[in-house]
JSON list of C-alpha atoms and ligand atoms in Angstrom, two decimals:
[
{"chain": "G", "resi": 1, "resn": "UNK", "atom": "CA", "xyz": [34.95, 23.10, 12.39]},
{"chain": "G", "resi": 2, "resn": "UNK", "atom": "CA", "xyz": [36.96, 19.04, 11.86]},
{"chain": "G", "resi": 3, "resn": "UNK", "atom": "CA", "xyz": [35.31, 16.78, 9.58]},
{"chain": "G", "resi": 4, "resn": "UNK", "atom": "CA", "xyz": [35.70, 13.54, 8.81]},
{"chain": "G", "resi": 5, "resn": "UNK", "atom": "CA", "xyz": [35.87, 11.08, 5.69]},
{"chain": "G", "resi": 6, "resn": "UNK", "atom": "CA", "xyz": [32.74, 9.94, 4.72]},
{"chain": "G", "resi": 7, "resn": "UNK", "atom": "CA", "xyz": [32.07, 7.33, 2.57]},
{"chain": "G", "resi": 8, "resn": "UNK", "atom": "CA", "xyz": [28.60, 5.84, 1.49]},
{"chain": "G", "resi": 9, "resn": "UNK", "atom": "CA", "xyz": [28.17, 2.87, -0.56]},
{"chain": "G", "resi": 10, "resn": "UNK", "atom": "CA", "xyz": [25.66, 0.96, -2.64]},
{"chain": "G", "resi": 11, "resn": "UNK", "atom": "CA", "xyz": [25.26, -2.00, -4.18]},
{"chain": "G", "resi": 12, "resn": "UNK", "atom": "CA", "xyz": [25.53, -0.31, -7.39]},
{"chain": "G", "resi": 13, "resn": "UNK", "atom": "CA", "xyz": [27.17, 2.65, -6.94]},
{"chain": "G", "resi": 14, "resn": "UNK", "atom": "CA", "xyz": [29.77, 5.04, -4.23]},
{"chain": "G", "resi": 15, "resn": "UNK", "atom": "CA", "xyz": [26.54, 7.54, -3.13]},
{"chain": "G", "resi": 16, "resn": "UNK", "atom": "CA", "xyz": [28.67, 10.03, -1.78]},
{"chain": "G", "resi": 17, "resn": "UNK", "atom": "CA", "xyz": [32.61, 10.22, -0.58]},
{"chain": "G", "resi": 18, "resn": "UNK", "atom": "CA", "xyz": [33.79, 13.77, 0.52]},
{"chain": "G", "resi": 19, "resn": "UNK", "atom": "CA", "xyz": [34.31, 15.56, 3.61]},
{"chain": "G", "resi": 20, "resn": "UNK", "atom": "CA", "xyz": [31.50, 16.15, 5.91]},
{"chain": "G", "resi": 21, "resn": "UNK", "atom": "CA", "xyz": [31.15, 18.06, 9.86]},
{"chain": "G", "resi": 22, "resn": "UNK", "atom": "CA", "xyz": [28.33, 16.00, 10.89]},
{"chain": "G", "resi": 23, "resn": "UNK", "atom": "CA", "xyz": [26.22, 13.13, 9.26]},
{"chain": "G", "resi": 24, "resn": "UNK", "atom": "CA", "xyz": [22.74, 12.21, 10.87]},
{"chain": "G", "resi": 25, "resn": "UNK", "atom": "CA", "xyz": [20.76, 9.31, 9.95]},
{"chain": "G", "resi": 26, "resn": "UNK", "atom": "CA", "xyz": [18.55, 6.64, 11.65]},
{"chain": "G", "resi": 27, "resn": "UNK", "atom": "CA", "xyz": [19.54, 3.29, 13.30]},
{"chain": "G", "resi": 28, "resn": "UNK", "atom": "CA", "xyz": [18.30, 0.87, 15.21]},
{"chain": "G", "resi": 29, "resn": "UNK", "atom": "CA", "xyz": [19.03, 2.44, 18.26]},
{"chain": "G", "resi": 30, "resn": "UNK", "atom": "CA", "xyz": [17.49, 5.83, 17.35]},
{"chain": "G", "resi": 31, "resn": "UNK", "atom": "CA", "xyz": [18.27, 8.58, 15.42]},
{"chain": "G", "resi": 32, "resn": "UNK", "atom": "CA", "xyz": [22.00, 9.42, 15.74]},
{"chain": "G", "resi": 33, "resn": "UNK", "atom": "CA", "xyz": [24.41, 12.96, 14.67]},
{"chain": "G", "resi": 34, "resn": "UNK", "atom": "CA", "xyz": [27.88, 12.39, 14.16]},
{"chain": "G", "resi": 35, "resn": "UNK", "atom": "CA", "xyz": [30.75, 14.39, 14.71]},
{"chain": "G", "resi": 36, "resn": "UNK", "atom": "CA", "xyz": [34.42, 14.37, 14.15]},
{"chain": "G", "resi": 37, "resn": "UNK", "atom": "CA", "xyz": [36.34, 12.55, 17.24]},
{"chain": "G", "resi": 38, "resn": "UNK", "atom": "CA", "xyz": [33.44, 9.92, 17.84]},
{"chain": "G", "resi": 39, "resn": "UNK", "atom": "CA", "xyz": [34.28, 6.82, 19.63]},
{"chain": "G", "resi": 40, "resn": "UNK", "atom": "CA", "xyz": [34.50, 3.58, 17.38]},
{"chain": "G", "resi": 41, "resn": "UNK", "atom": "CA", "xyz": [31.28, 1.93, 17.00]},
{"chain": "G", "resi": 42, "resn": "UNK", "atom": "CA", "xyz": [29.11, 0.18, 14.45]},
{"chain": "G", "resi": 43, "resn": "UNK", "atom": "CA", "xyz": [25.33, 0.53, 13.70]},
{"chain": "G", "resi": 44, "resn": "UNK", "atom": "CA", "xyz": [22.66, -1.00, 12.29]},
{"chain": "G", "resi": 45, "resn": "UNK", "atom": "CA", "xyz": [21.04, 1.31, 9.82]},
{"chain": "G", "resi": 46, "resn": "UNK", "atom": "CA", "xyz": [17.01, 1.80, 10.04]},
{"chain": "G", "resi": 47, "resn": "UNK", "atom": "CA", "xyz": [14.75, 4.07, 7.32]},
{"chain": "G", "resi": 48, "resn": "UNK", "atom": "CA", "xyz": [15.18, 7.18, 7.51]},
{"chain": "G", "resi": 49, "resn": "UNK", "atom": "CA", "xyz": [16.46, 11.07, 6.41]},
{"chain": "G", "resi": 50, "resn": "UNK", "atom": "CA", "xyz": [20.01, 10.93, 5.88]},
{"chain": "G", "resi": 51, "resn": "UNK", "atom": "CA", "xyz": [21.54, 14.48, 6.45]},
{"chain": "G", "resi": 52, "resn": "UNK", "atom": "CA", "xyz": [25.61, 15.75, 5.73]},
{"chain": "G", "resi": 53, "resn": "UNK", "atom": "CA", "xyz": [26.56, 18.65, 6.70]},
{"chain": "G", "resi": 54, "resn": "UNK", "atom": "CA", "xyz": [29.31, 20.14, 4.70]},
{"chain": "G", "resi": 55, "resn": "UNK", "atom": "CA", "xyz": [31.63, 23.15, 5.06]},
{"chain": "G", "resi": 56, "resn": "UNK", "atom": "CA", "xyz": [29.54, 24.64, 2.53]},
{"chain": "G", "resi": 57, "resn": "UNK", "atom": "CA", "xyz": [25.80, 23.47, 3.21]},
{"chain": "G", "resi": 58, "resn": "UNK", "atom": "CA", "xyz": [23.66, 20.50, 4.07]},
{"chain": "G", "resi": 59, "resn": "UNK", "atom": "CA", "xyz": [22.93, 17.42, 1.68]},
{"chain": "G", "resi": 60, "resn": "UNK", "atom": "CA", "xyz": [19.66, 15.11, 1.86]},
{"chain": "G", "resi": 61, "resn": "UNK", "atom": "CA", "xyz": [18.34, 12.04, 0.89]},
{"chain": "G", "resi": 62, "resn": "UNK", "atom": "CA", "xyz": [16.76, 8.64, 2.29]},
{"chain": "G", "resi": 63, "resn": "UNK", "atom": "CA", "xyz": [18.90, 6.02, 3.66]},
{"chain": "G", "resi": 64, "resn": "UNK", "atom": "CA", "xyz": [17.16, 2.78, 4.57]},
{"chain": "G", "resi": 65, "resn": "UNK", "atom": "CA", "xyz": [19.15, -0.12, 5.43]},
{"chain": "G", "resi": 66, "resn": "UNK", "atom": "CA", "xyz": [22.78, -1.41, 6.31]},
{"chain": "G", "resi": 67, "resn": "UNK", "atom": "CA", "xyz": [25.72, -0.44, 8.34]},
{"chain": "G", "resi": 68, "resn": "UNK", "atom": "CA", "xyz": [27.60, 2.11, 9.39]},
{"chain": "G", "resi": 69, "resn": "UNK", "atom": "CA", "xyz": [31.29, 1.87, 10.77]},
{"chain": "G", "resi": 70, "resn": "UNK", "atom": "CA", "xyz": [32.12, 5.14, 12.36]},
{"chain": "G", "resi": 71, "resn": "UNK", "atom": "CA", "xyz": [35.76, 5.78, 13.36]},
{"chain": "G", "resi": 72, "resn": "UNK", "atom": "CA", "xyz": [37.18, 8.96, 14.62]},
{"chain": "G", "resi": 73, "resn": "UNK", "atom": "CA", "xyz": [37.97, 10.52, 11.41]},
{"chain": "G", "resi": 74, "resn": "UNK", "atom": "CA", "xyz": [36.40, 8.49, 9.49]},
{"chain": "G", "resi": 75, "resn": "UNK", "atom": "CA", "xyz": [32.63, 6.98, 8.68]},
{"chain": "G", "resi": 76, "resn": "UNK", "atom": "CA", "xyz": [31.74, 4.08, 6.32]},
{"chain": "G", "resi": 77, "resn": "UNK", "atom": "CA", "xyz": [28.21, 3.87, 5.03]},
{"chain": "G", "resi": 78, "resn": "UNK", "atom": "CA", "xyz": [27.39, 0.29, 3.42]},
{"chain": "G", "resi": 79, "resn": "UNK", "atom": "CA", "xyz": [23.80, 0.60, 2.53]},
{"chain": "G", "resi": 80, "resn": "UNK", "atom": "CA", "xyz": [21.14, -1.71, 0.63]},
{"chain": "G", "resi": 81, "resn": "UNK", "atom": "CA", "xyz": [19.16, 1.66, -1.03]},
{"chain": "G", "resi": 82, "resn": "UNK", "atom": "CA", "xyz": [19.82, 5.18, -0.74]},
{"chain": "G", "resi": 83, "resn": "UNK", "atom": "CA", "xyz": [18.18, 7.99, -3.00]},
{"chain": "G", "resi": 84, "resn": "UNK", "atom": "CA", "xyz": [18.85, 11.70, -3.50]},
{"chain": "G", "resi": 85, "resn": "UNK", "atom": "CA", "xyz": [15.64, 14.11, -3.86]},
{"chain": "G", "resi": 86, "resn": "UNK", "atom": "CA", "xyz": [15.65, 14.09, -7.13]},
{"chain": "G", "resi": 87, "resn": "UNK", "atom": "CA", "xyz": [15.63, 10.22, -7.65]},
{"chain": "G", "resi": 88, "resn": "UNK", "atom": "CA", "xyz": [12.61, 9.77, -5.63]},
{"chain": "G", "resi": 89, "resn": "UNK", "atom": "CA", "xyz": [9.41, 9.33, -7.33]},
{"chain": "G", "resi": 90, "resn": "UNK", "atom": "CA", "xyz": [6.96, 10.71, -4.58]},
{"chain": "G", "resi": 91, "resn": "UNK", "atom": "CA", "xyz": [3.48, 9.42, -6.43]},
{"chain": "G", "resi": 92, "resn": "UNK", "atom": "CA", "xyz": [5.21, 5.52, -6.02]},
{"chain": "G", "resi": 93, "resn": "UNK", "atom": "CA", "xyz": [6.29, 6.43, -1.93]},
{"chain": "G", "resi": 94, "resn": "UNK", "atom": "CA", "xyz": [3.11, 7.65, -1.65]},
{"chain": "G", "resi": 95, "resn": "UNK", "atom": "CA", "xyz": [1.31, 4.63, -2.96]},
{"chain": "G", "resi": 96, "resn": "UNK", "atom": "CA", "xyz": [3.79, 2.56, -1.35]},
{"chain": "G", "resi": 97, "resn": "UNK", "atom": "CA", "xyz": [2.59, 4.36, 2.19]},
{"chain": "G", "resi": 98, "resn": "UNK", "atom": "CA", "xyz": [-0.91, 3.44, 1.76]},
{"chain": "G", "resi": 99, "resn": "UNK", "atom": "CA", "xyz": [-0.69, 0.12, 0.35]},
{"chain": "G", "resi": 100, "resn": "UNK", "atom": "CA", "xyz": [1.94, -0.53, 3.71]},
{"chain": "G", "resi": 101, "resn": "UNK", "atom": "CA", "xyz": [-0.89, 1.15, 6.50]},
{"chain": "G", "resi": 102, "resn": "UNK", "atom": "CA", "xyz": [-3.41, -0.93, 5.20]},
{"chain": "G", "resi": 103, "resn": "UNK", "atom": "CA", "xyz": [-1.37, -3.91, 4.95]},
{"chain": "G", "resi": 104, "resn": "UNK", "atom": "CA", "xyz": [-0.87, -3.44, 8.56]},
{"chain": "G", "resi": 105, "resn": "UNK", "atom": "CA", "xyz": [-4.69, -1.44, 9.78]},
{"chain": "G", "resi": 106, "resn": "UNK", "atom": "CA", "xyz": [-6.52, -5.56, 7.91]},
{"chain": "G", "resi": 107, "resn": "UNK", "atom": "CA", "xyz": [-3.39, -7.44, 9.05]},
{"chain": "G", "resi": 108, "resn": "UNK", "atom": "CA", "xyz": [-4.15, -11.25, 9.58]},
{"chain": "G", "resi": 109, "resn": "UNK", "atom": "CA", "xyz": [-2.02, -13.98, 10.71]},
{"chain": "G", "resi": 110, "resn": "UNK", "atom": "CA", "xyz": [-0.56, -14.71, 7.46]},
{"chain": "G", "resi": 111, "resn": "UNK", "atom": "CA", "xyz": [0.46, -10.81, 7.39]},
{"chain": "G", "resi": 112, "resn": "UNK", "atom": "CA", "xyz": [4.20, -10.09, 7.77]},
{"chain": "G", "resi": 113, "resn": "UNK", "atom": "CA", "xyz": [4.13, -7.25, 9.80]},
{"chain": "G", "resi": 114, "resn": "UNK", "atom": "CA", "xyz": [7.43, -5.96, 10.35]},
{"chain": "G", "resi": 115, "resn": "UNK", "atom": "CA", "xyz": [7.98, -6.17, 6.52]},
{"chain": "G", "resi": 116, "resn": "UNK", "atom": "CA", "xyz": [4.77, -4.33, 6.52]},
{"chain": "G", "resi": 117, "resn": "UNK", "atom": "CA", "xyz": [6.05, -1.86, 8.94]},
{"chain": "G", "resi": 118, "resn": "UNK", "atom": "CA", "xyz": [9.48, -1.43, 7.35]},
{"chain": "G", "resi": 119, "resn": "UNK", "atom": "CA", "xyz": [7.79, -0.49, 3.94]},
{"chain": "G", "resi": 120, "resn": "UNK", "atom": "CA", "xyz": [5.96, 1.98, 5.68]},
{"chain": "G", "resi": 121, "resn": "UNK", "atom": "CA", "xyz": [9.40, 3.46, 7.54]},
{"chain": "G", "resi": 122, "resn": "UNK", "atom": "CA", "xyz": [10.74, 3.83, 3.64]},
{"chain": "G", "resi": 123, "resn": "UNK", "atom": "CA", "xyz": [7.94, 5.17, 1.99]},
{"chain": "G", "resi": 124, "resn": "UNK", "atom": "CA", "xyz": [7.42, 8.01, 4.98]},
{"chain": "G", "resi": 125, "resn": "UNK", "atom": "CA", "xyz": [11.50, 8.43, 4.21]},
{"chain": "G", "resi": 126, "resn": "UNK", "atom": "CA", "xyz": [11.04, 9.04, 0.52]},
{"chain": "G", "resi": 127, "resn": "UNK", "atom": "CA", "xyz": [8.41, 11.19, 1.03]},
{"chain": "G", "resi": 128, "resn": "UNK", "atom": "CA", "xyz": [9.94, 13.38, 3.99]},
{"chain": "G", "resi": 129, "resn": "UNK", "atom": "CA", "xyz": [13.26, 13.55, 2.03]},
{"chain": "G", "resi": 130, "resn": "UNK", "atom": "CA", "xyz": [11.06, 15.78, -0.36]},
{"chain": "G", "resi": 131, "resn": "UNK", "atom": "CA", "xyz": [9.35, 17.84, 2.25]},
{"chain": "C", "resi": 1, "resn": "ATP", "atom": "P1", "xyz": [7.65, -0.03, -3.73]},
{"chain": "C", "resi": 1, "resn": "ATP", "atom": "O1", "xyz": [6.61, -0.80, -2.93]},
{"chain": "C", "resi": 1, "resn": "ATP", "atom": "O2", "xyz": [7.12, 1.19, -4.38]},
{"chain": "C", "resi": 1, "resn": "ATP", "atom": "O3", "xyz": [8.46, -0.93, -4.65]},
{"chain": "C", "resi": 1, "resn": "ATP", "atom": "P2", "xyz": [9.67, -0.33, -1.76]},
{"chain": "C", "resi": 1, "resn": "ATP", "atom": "O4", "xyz": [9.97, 0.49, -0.56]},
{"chain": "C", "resi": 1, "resn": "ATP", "atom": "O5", "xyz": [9.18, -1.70, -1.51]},
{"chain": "C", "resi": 1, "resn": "ATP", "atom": "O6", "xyz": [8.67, 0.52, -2.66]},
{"chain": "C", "resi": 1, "resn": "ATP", "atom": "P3", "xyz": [12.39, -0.86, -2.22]},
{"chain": "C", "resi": 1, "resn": "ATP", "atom": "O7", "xyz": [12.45, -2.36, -2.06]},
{"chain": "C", "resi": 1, "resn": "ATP", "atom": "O8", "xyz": [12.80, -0.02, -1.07]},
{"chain": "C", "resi": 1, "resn": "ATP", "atom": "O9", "xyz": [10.93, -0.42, -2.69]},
{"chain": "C", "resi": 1, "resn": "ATP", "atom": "O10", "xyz": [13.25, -0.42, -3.48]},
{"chain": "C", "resi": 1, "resn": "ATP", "atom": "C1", "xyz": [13.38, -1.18, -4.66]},
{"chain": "C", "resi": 1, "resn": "ATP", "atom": "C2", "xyz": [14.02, -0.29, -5.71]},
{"chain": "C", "resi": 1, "resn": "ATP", "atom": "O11", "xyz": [13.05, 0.67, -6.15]},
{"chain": "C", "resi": 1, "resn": "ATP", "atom": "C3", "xyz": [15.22, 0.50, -5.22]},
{"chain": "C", "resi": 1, "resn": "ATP", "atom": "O12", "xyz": [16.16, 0.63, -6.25]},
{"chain": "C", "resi": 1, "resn": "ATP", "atom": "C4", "xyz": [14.64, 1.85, -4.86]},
{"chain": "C", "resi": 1, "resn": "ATP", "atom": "O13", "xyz": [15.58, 2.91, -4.96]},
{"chain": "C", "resi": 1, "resn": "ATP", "atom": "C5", "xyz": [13.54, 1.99, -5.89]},
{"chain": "C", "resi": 1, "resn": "ATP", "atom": "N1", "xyz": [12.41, 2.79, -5.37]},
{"chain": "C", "resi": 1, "resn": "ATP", "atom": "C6", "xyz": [11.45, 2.37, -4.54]},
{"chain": "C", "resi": 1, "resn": "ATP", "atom": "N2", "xyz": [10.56, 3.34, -4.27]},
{"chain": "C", "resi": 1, "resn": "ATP", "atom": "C7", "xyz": [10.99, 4.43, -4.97]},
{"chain": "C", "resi": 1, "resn": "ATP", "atom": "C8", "xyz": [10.50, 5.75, -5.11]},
{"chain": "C", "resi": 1, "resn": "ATP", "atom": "N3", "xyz": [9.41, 6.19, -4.49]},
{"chain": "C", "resi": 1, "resn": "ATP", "atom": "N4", "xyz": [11.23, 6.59, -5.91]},
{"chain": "C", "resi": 1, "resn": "ATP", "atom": "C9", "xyz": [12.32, 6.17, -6.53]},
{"chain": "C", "resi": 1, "resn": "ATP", "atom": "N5", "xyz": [12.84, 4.94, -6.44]},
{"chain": "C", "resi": 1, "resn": "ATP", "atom": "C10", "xyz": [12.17, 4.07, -5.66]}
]
């Protein structure tokens, strides 16, 4: 099987850089899988289950904002948060969940609903990473 370069940064740190067959993650078109030899395109990262396949296995974690530049043979990850299993505290995503669905079941006018709905989007990442 080809891989490709990938390359995921943080604000604070480089998340992962090795070489990968296929990474799948959420954007704002949809949940996308890609492979070596994709046409050159940039997305808009959305919440979600980030997943690299390896030559040896499959890595997890959550991925919830920024971009990604994919190139042929090579895929650039610049992301606001992203959190292996281990770093996610699932009593906090858990709270987070229910404090976001009720935040949006008693909205109001003053409510900010897409933040709202975002927070929900990461905590159901953080806590699906660990499923
Ligand atoms: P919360 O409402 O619990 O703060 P949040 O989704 O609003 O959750 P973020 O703004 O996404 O939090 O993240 C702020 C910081 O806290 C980031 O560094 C993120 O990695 C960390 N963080 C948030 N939730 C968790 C969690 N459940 N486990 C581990 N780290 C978390």
């Amino acid at each position: 099987m080809e891989e490709f370069k990938l390359r995921i940064v943080t604000p604070d740190r480089v998340f992962y850089e090795g070489d990968a067959e296929m990474v799948e993650f959420n954007t704002t078109e949809g949940e996308i899988g890609v492979l070596p030899g994709h046409i050159p395109m940039t997305v808009i990262i959305k919440p979600g289950i980030l997943r690299i396949t390896e030559k040896d296995g499959e890595k997890t974690a959550a991925l919830h904002s920024g971009f990604a530049e994919i190139l042929p043979d090579k895929i650039t990850i610049l992301a606001e948060i992203a959190e292996w299993p281990d770093e996610i505290d699932i009593e906090r995503a858990n709270a987070a969940k229910i404090r976001a669905e009720e935040r949006i079941r008693s909205h109001t006018q003053e409510t900010d609903l897409a933040r709202a709905e975002t927070a929900l989007q990461r905590a159901i990442a953080r806590i699906s990473v660990i499923k």
